[in-house]
Amino acid sequence: MNEVLPIAAGSTAVPLLKDADHQALVVEYNATVASYPSDRTIIDLFREQVTRSPDAEAIRFGTATLTYRQLDERSNQMAALLSSTGMGPGRIAVVFMTHSIEVVVAILGVLKSGAAYVPVDAATPEGRIAIILKDISNGTDGRAPVVITQTGLQSVISPSLADIVVLDADFSSILNQPVSAGPPAATPDGTAYIIFTSGSTGTPKGVEIAHRSLVNYIWWAAGVYCSGEGLAWPLFSSLAFDLTVTTLFTPLIIGGRIVVYLGDPGMQSMVVLKIIDDNAVDIIKLTPAHLAMVRDRDLSSTRLRKFIVGGEDFKTELARDITKAIPHPVEIYNEYGPTEATVGCMIHRFDIDRDLAASVPIGIPAANTGIYVLGEAYQPTGPGVIGEMFIAGDGLAKGYFNRPDLTDERFRMATDPQGGFSNLRLYKTGDLARWNSKGSLEFLGRADHQVKVGGARVELGEIEARLLKHPHVPECAVVAISTSVAKPATQTAAQIGHSESPAPQDGIARLVAYYVSSKPLTVADLRAHLAEELLESMIPTYYVPLERMPLTSNGKIDRAALPEPTADNIQPTQDFTAPSTETEKTLAALWCDLLKIESIGRHDNFFDLGGESLLVMRAVSRMRKTFDLDVQLRNLFERPTLAGLAEMIDGMRWAANSGGTSLSEGPREEIEL
Amino acid sequence: MSLRAIPVAELLATLAARDIKVWADDDRLRCNAPAGALTAEFREQLRDRKDEILDFLSMAATVARQQPAIVPLQSQGTRTPIFAVPGHVGAPFTFSDLSKHLGDDQPFYALQPSGYDGQSEPMERVEDIAEYFARQIVEYQPAGPYIIAGYCSGASTAFELAKILGQRGAEVRCVVLFGPLYPPTNEKLPRLAYFSARSHVEAIAREIAKRPTFAARLRYVSGRLGNRLRDLVIRFRERKQPVVADPVLESRARLKSTAMAAFRRYIPMPYSGRVCIVLPNTDWLRSGAAARRWLRVAPHADFYFGPANCRAASMLEDPEASAIAELYRKATKKLND
């Protein structure tokens, strides 16, 4: 009897990780240990800067300015006022203000009092603020939080939910407070801020960041982005978006200047253009969507030298355009990081000659950060294998405020992927990634954008990444919908290798590609482009061209605001021709009913329209009944288009009826051609 | 409507309504009609559209003779065609992803068992199913060589099918069994029960191991128990409600139970041809599928193993299908060498 072959000889199994790969992708890649003042808080670092440059301009808004000393004194007064109302370590103050010098004073004041601040965007709806305030109250033994706001926003806050400090109205009481610093109250382990992000259940979740994590990030950011220079930074993006944390603190620990810009709520795109036109800043941090708006501006005389881009996939083409549009050398950084890992935990400096892929790489881990791509059971994956990205290191959040269950779920203790027997705290990002053959990390979208369509697991991020490689598609979003409800389906949370269909039981899941293009494209173009790299099951059924993608206030694509695909906005396939013969019309009606589609053209393919497994059998069963013919499953595979199958049905009908005897008597004639 | 504009099928139907008979005689078109019925316009149409009409008639004749069991997933290509038996559910789609990964030059036909279409009755013996497939294959492609494949419990049918074809002088290059279950001839029910229980326990253990804390594990176990209890309650309640029968699901269920019974009864006999056994992973050797037992009847069988995280249930689906296709290529490359 033969022996079973050993694995090595008999298998071409996809390996998990070879030793050399493990050393390169797990150990060396994460050799990021760097010293930073871990025993100090962000307030300590600010005060040290005040000592170094007390008379330098720290912040400007229009013509109003404050020096470092003045900002320090004003925030000392703020802290004293807050302390007098009982604020201190363990307490939370919500900062609900428009962009202003006062908002920076308020944030520094809260931190100096030892409390944590919760930034809430001025455009936040009343209902959402109420949810956040109740959450804070529930998490602090029912104690109402303090809300620092301005006269114009005060009415949005229900007095029953918070103690309200109206900063502009109460200014006289602040000016009465001592300008000298109170005793240090903040500690490295204490919470610096809590940022509420949208939760999958619809309830915002608060991400709690400690001073030590904040200091680790800002110290690193100051080193990478400023190199000791006191640069001018525009404060314009939403304070509730952690991308703004960089702009808020980095200049203040290195002698830079914050230039405040106030935009209309929801109109931050316009503010970006104003910043460019003002030409008063050296460095800007923004999303790719905002940067795309800058592209067409005249940048020939801009003083901007550095761009930090984060929040979404950053297209190489955009980075290239910006680099070329500015005559002097510019530094463009792609910074990746979830709120749960303190703003940014990976960095790549764009290189116009080397970065030739469609997207700018997300690069290498930041200081004191570990980045791991893990498969099931927390095993590091090998090159080419899709895994989920996990983050470790000093930047990890303390957890989710008042959500121990969610904290347990997303922040996990697991065996250190670098080896050994120690456990490591890892944040499960929900982002999919894989190592390419060159040893770079490729970002493949969200794991919760993994859906099941026609029985196949589909990564929406992978489809989007491919679509964005089309030279004329700068922006896109792919969603799964259920045709019976025709609304973007709720994306279900999924683990690697496990996913559930987003389709409700009464619907059929279909993929819809929304895209913006620089010139008109046909569906055939798009399908052909996608089919070059994607499996058939990953090719979207519908294509909806948009003038621009809807954006959230954070500048990210607002998937919830994507229009419902309808007969009016779905782009017709170029060769759409209506069914013409009676058989085609009958068959089209049958398919439409079965596939829940409004119209089907002669050249439409049953499988492309979402026909799979059970639907195929139902189609065969109904065709038999409707045409009273022995239609077989194989016929659908042989002739999957409407016209093709209709012709075959006509052929069957002909074959079934042609054998009869002659109806008429009398003489006959025969011809041969 | 002018006759010129109407499709061939309608033209022929128009002629048939006038008792004008049209048929193909090799490359000639013949027509028999009552005297005077063939008007000048009809004659002109028949002459001008002769090729179109011959194509249609040829297609109609082919369809009339079609073999319902042969489902062409990929009918083009120059390589030895694969005829593959799906598992006990009988779904030809089982092989769709694998076929795509094997490329445009690999003809791939799934075999649809009797009973799958809800019209015919499922067969009760593996030998009968294999005989039915053998007849359909030879009708479809009278001369070999063939490659016969089978998945899961369909592996037994594929094994028997290869033997039948071989006995009739057809060249079967290879039998490829994907994640095959060996017919549990001796320990029928206990072994199946053990196999099923073990896979359940392993799946639960894997899920428990993923939980970071004891509390999270406890929550998982209690949640699972709760769900199971809820399912039982729902099932109990549904028993009292009239169930609307779905003919497609009903026929599938009937086919499934008949196929499983046939599988359990089957006793494979030695086969001397080449057999390649592709297992989802090396652990599968220790599973209840008893893969090593195939060596009793195919002593020269070669084994190939998929990736460690590959599961039998999804080994032919994406993303695993790509690795399995690679194993197939490797197995058949050896064959060509």
Tab-separated table of C-alpha atoms in Angstrom, chain A residues 1-5, chain B residues 159 173-175 177 269-278 291-304 331 334-335:
chain	number	residue	atom	x	y	z
A	1	MET	CA	0.000	0.000	0.000
A	2	ASN	CA	1.198	3.489	-0.827
A	3	GLU	CA	2.128	5.827	1.938
A	4	VAL	CA	0.339	9.104	1.916
A	5	LEU	CA	2.676	11.747	0.576
B	159	PHE	CA	-15.179	6.252	-8.986
B	173	ARG	CA	-7.024	9.436	-18.035
B	174	CYS	CA	-7.613	10.031	-14.381
B	175	VAL	CA	-10.193	10.040	-11.610
B	177	LEU	CA	-11.721	12.953	-6.116
B	269	MET	CA	-14.470	-2.331	-5.802
B	270	PRO	CA	-10.781	-2.141	-6.806
B	271	TYR	CA	-9.903	0.119	-9.677
B	272	SER	CA	-6.554	0.011	-11.411
B	273	GLY	CA	-6.638	3.333	-13.208
B	274	ARG	CA	-5.017	6.506	-12.020
B	275	VAL	CA	-6.701	8.136	-9.029
B	276	CYS	CA	-5.817	11.502	-7.521
B	277	ILE	CA	-7.332	12.393	-4.188
B	278	VAL	CA	-7.430	16.112	-3.403
B	291	ALA	CA	-9.770	9.261	3.065
B	292	ARG	CA	-7.034	6.649	3.515
B	293	ARG	CA	-9.528	3.874	2.943
B	294	TRP	CA	-9.569	4.748	-0.737
B	295	LEU	CA	-6.147	3.102	-0.853
B	296	ARG	CA	-7.893	-0.235	-0.321
B	297	VAL	CA	-9.560	0.020	-3.724
B	298	ALA	CA	-7.130	2.381	-5.446
B	299	PRO	CA	-3.753	1.376	-3.993
B	300	HIS	CA	-1.814	3.708	-6.267
B	301	ALA	CA	-3.836	6.799	-5.517
B	302	ASP	CA	-1.892	10.015	-5.032
B	303	PHE	CA	-2.890	12.470	-2.362
B	304	TYR	CA	-2.800	16.242	-2.626
B	331	ALA	CA	-1.967	16.265	-10.496
B	334	LYS	CA	2.165	14.489	-13.552
B	335	LEU	CA	-0.259	12.658	-15.750
